[in-house]
Amino acid sequence: MRDLIGLDPDGEVIRYAYPFTETPTGHRVELKANALNALCAVDALGVASMYGTDITVESSCRQCGQKIRFTTADKGRALSDLSRTEAVVWYDLAYSDSAAASCCPAIAFFCSDEHLRQWLNAKKPRRVGVRLTLAEALQLGRAIFGPVLVT
């Protein structure tokens, strides 16, 4: 349960409920006229499939800060209107106790493979994870969040 919903230290206020958080993360999702914070890049990509509607995602390159924006098409099954066609996603595998606190902060968009490489080279200790294309990250987000609201 602690990995799906996160409470404040007193256990009285919900801080996050996957895939959303009240805390600004840099991953903004426009869902039916609502602007929401996603916990990570893959979570943002999975929102469209979870709700069966198209969304707009706005984030930035973790290395240089350049804006990365795109929409989904076909109810989250495809990407369209990509501002950076060469953008990639780092999928971090550093899970420890809670994804929201361990790997999610490092699951991010990068405007290019070079910026991902620079970011990884600066990390000590070395990050363990997988580089994904946006299309691959979309498929991962769909697999994780698509079944969540199915009744």
PDB file of C-alpha atoms in Angstrom:
ATOM      1  CA  MET A   1       0.000   0.000   0.000  1.00  0.00           C
ATOM      2  CA  ARG A   2       2.795   2.456   0.836  1.00  0.00           C
ATOM      3  CA  ASP A   3       4.012   2.304  -2.737  1.00  0.00           C
ATOM      4  CA  LEU A   4       0.677   3.377  -4.220  1.00  0.00           C
ATOM      5  CA  ILE A   5      -0.282   6.142  -1.825  1.00  0.00           C
ATOM      6  CA  GLY A   6       2.072   8.296   0.205  1.00  0.00           C
ATOM      7  CA  LEU A   7       1.027  10.154   3.319  1.00  0.00           C
ATOM      8  CA  ASP A   8       2.634  13.046   5.157  1.00  0.00           C
ATOM      9  CA  PRO A   9       4.741  12.162   8.228  1.00  0.00           C
ATOM     10  CA  ASP A  10       1.664  12.405  10.479  1.00  0.00           C
ATOM     11  CA  GLY A  11      -0.241   9.998   8.233  1.00  0.00           C
ATOM     12  CA  GLU A  12      -3.126  12.419   7.790  1.00  0.00           C
ATOM     13  CA  VAL A  13      -2.594  14.044   4.383  1.00  0.00           C
ATOM     14  CA  ILE A  14      -2.143  12.274   1.050  1.00  0.00           C
ATOM     15  CA  ARG A  15       1.081  13.522  -0.604  1.00  0.00           C
ATOM     16  CA  TYR A  16       0.876  11.299  -3.688  1.00  0.00           C
ATOM     17  CA  ALA A  17      -1.369   8.686  -5.260  1.00  0.00           C
ATOM     18  CA  TYR A  18       0.182   7.055  -8.285  1.00  0.00           C
ATOM     19  CA  PRO A  19       0.780   8.454 -10.826  1.00  0.00           C
ATOM     20  CA  PHE A  20       0.171  11.938  -9.348  1.00  0.00           C
ATOM     21  CA  THR A  21       1.703  14.030  -6.592  1.00  0.00           C
ATOM     22  CA  GLU A  22       0.995  17.396  -5.047  1.00  0.00           C
ATOM     23  CA  THR A  23       4.727  18.164  -5.155  1.00  0.00           C
ATOM     24  CA  PRO A  24       6.081  19.855  -8.294  1.00  0.00           C
ATOM     25  CA  THR A  25       8.308  17.311 -10.039  1.00  0.00           C
ATOM     26  CA  GLY A  26       8.832  19.006 -13.372  1.00  0.00           C
ATOM     27  CA  HIS A  27       6.562  16.488 -15.113  1.00  0.00           C
ATOM     28  CA  ARG A  28       3.264  18.284 -15.840  1.00  0.00           C
ATOM     29  CA  VAL A  29       0.298  16.451 -17.329  1.00  0.00           C
ATOM     30  CA  GLU A  30      -2.664  18.265 -18.862  1.00  0.00           C
ATOM     31  CA  LEU A  31      -5.623  15.934 -18.361  1.00  0.00           C
ATOM     32  CA  LYS A  32      -9.105  17.172 -19.275  1.00  0.00           C
ATOM     33  CA  ALA A  33      -8.375  20.837 -18.436  1.00  0.00           C
ATOM     34  CA  ASN A  34      -6.462  19.913 -15.263  1.00  0.00           C
ATOM     35  CA  ALA A  35      -2.729  20.450 -14.840  1.00  0.00           C
ATOM     36  CA  LEU A  36      -1.263  17.747 -12.599  1.00  0.00           C
ATOM     37  CA  ASN A  37       2.194  16.715 -11.412  1.00  0.00           C
ATOM     38  CA  ALA A  38       3.306  13.195 -12.300  1.00  0.00           C
ATOM     39  CA  LEU A  39       5.781  11.419 -10.046  1.00  0.00           C
ATOM     40  CA  CYS A  40       8.133  10.652 -12.956  1.00  0.00           C
ATOM     41  CA  ALA A  41       8.465  10.636 -16.734  1.00  0.00           C
ATOM     42  CA  VAL A  42       7.048   7.109 -17.174  1.00  0.00           C
ATOM     43  CA  ASP A  43       4.132   7.910 -14.877  1.00  0.00           C
ATOM     44  CA  ALA A  44       3.349  10.976 -17.013  1.00  0.00           C
ATOM     45  CA  LEU A  45       3.403   8.811 -20.133  1.00  0.00           C
ATOM     46  CA  GLY A  46       1.010   6.271 -18.578  1.00  0.00           C
ATOM     47  CA  VAL A  47      -1.735   8.733 -17.617  1.00  0.00           C
ATOM     48  CA  ALA A  48      -3.431   8.717 -21.040  1.00  0.00           C
ATOM     49  CA  SER A  49      -3.909   4.939 -21.020  1.00  0.00           C
ATOM     50  CA  MET A  50      -5.044   4.997 -17.404  1.00  0.00           C
ATOM     51  CA  TYR A  51      -7.848   7.455 -18.218  1.00  0.00           C
ATOM     52  CA  GLY A  52      -8.519   6.371 -21.816  1.00  0.00           C
ATOM     53  CA  THR A  53      -8.005   9.879 -23.182  1.00  0.00           C
ATOM     54  CA  ASP A  54      -5.249  11.908 -24.775  1.00  0.00           C
ATOM     55  CA  ILE A  55      -3.057  14.193 -22.712  1.00  0.00           C
ATOM     56  CA  THR A  56      -0.299  16.747 -23.070  1.00  0.00           C
ATOM     57  CA  VAL A  57       2.945  16.284 -21.170  1.00  0.00           C
ATOM     58  CA  GLU A  58       5.359  19.094 -20.466  1.00  0.00           C
ATOM     59  CA  SER A  59       8.687  18.452 -18.822  1.00  0.00           C
ATOM     60  CA  SER A  60      12.303  19.409 -19.358  1.00  0.00           C
ATOM     61  CA  CYS A  61      15.651  17.817 -20.049  1.00  0.00           C
ATOM     62  CA  ARG A  62      17.135  16.796 -16.713  1.00  0.00           C
ATOM     63  CA  GLN A  63      20.578  17.859 -17.946  1.00  0.00           C
ATOM     64  CA  CYS A  64      20.035  21.237 -19.673  1.00  0.00           C
ATOM     65  CA  GLY A  65      16.494  22.242 -18.728  1.00  0.00           C
ATOM     66  CA  GLN A  66      15.260  22.564 -22.321  1.00  0.00           C
ATOM     67  CA  LYS A  67      11.490  22.107 -22.585  1.00  0.00           C
ATOM     68  CA  ILE A  68      10.143  18.773 -23.817  1.00  0.00           C
ATOM     69  CA  ARG A  69       6.471  18.815 -24.745  1.00  0.00           C
ATOM     70  CA  PHE A  70       4.234  16.352 -26.567  1.00  0.00           C
ATOM     71  CA  THR A  71       0.698  15.069 -26.765  1.00  0.00           C
ATOM     72  CA  THR A  72      -0.621  11.570 -27.039  1.00  0.00           C
ATOM     73  CA  ALA A  73      -2.892  10.262 -29.756  1.00  0.00           C
ATOM     74  CA  ASP A  74      -5.294   7.332 -29.999  1.00  0.00           C
ATOM     75  CA  LYS A  75      -6.081   7.425 -26.259  1.00  0.00           C
ATOM     76  CA  GLY A  76      -2.457   7.203 -25.225  1.00  0.00           C
ATOM     77  CA  ARG A  77      -1.348   4.560 -27.705  1.00  0.00           C
ATOM     78  CA  ALA A  78       0.874   6.914 -29.721  1.00  0.00           C
ATOM     79  CA  LEU A  79       2.821  10.157 -29.446  1.00  0.00           C
ATOM     80  CA  SER A  80       2.236  13.290 -31.494  1.00  0.00           C
ATOM     81  CA  ASP A  81       3.399  16.890 -31.677  1.00  0.00           C
ATOM     82  CA  LEU A  82       6.786  16.148 -30.112  1.00  0.00           C
ATOM     83  CA  SER A  83       8.841  19.254 -29.464  1.00  0.00           C
ATOM     84  CA  ARG A  84      12.044  17.152 -29.335  1.00  0.00           C
ATOM     85  CA  THR A  85      11.907  14.059 -31.548  1.00  0.00           C
ATOM     86  CA  GLU A  86      15.313  12.893 -30.267  1.00  0.00           C
ATOM     87  CA  ALA A  87      14.204  12.985 -26.615  1.00  0.00           C
ATOM     88  CA  VAL A  88      14.781   9.879 -24.489  1.00  0.00           C
ATOM     89  CA  VAL A  89      13.828   8.654 -21.014  1.00  0.00           C
ATOM     90  CA  TRP A  90      16.074   7.278 -18.289  1.00  0.00           C
ATOM     91  CA  TYR A  91      14.313   4.469 -16.413  1.00  0.00           C
ATOM     92  CA  ASP A  92      16.115   4.146 -13.095  1.00  0.00           C
ATOM     93  CA  LEU A  93      16.185   0.815 -11.255  1.00  0.00           C
ATOM     94  CA  ALA A  94      17.297   2.066  -7.816  1.00  0.00           C
ATOM     95  CA  TYR A  95      14.241   0.787  -5.944  1.00  0.00           C
ATOM     96  CA  SER A  96      14.460   0.883  -2.166  1.00  0.00           C
ATOM     97  CA  ASP A  97      11.363   0.745   0.066  1.00  0.00           C
ATOM     98  CA  SER A  98       9.256   3.135  -2.050  1.00  0.00           C
ATOM     99  CA  ALA A  99       9.445   3.903  -5.771  1.00  0.00           C
ATOM    100  CA  ALA A 100       8.291   7.486  -5.168  1.00  0.00           C
ATOM    101  CA  ALA A 101      11.292   8.145  -2.927  1.00  0.00           C
ATOM    102  CA  SER A 102      13.948   5.987  -4.585  1.00  0.00           C
ATOM    103  CA  CYS A 103      13.748   5.528  -8.354  1.00  0.00           C
ATOM    104  CA  CYS A 104      11.019   7.995  -9.396  1.00  0.00           C
ATOM    105  CA  PRO A 105      13.137  11.123  -8.791  1.00  0.00           C
ATOM    106  CA  ALA A 106      15.653   9.832 -11.376  1.00  0.00           C
ATOM    107  CA  ILE A 107      13.150   8.604 -14.008  1.00  0.00           C
ATOM    108  CA  ALA A 108      13.316  11.580 -16.306  1.00  0.00           C
ATOM    109  CA  PHE A 109      13.266  13.006 -19.805  1.00  0.00           C
ATOM    110  CA  PHE A 110      16.428  14.054 -21.644  1.00  0.00           C
ATOM    111  CA  CYS A 111      16.490  16.049 -24.870  1.00  0.00           C
ATOM    112  CA  SER A 112      19.147  13.781 -26.397  1.00  0.00           C
ATOM    113  CA  ASP A 113      21.277  10.713 -25.810  1.00  0.00           C
ATOM    114  CA  GLU A 114      24.266  13.005 -25.304  1.00  0.00           C
ATOM    115  CA  HIS A 115      22.564  14.857 -22.437  1.00  0.00           C
ATOM    116  CA  LEU A 116      21.557  11.559 -20.832  1.00  0.00           C
ATOM    117  CA  ARG A 117      25.168  10.362 -21.145  1.00  0.00           C
ATOM    118  CA  GLN A 118      26.476  13.592 -19.551  1.00  0.00           C
ATOM    119  CA  TRP A 119      24.002  13.306 -16.673  1.00  0.00           C
ATOM    120  CA  LEU A 120      24.872   9.647 -16.055  1.00  0.00           C
ATOM    121  CA  ASN A 121      28.624  10.348 -16.152  1.00  0.00           C
ATOM    122  CA  ALA A 122      28.211  13.007 -13.436  1.00  0.00           C
ATOM    123  CA  LYS A 123      26.354  10.668 -11.057  1.00  0.00           C
ATOM    124  CA  LYS A 124      28.307   9.091  -8.210  1.00  0.00           C
ATOM    125  CA  PRO A 125      27.616   6.343  -7.476  1.00  0.00           C
ATOM    126  CA  ARG A 126      26.754   5.300 -11.015  1.00  0.00           C
ATOM    127  CA  ARG A 127      23.000   5.011 -11.704  1.00  0.00           C
ATOM    128  CA  VAL A 128      21.620   1.627 -12.745  1.00  0.00           C
ATOM    129  CA  GLY A 129      18.805   1.679 -15.263  1.00  0.00           C
ATOM    130  CA  VAL A 130      17.770   1.610 -18.896  1.00  0.00           C
ATOM    131  CA  ARG A 131      17.672   4.217 -21.650  1.00  0.00           C
ATOM    132  CA  LEU A 132      14.302   4.190 -23.428  1.00  0.00           C
ATOM    133  CA  THR A 133      13.038   5.942 -26.531  1.00  0.00           C
ATOM    134  CA  LEU A 134       9.869   7.967 -25.956  1.00  0.00           C
ATOM    135  CA  ALA A 135       7.895   5.240 -27.757  1.00  0.00           C
ATOM    136  CA  GLU A 136       9.360   2.553 -25.472  1.00  0.00           C
ATOM    137  CA  ALA A 137       8.677   4.661 -22.379  1.00  0.00           C
ATOM    138  CA  LEU A 138       5.099   5.186 -23.576  1.00  0.00           C
ATOM    139  CA  GLN A 139       4.648   1.405 -23.870  1.00  0.00           C
ATOM    140  CA  LEU A 140       6.033   0.932 -20.362  1.00  0.00           C
ATOM    141  CA  GLY A 141       3.712   3.611 -18.973  1.00  0.00           C
ATOM    142  CA  ARG A 142       0.770   1.959 -20.750  1.00  0.00           C
ATOM    143  CA  ALA A 143       1.672  -1.440 -19.291  1.00  0.00           C
ATOM    144  CA  ILE A 144       1.929  -0.062 -15.762  1.00  0.00           C
ATOM    145  CA  PHE A 145      -1.062   2.316 -15.683  1.00  0.00           C
ATOM    146  CA  GLY A 146      -3.414   1.112 -18.446  1.00  0.00           C
ATOM    147  CA  PRO A 147      -5.024  -1.591 -16.275  1.00  0.00           C
ATOM    148  CA  VAL A 148      -5.332   0.547 -13.123  1.00  0.00           C
ATOM    149  CA  LEU A 149      -8.859   1.910 -13.628  1.00  0.00           C
ATOM    150  CA  VAL A 150     -10.252  -1.025 -15.630  1.00  0.00           C
ATOM    151  CA  THR A 151     -13.367  -2.407 -13.973  1.00  0.00           C
TER     152      THR A 151
END
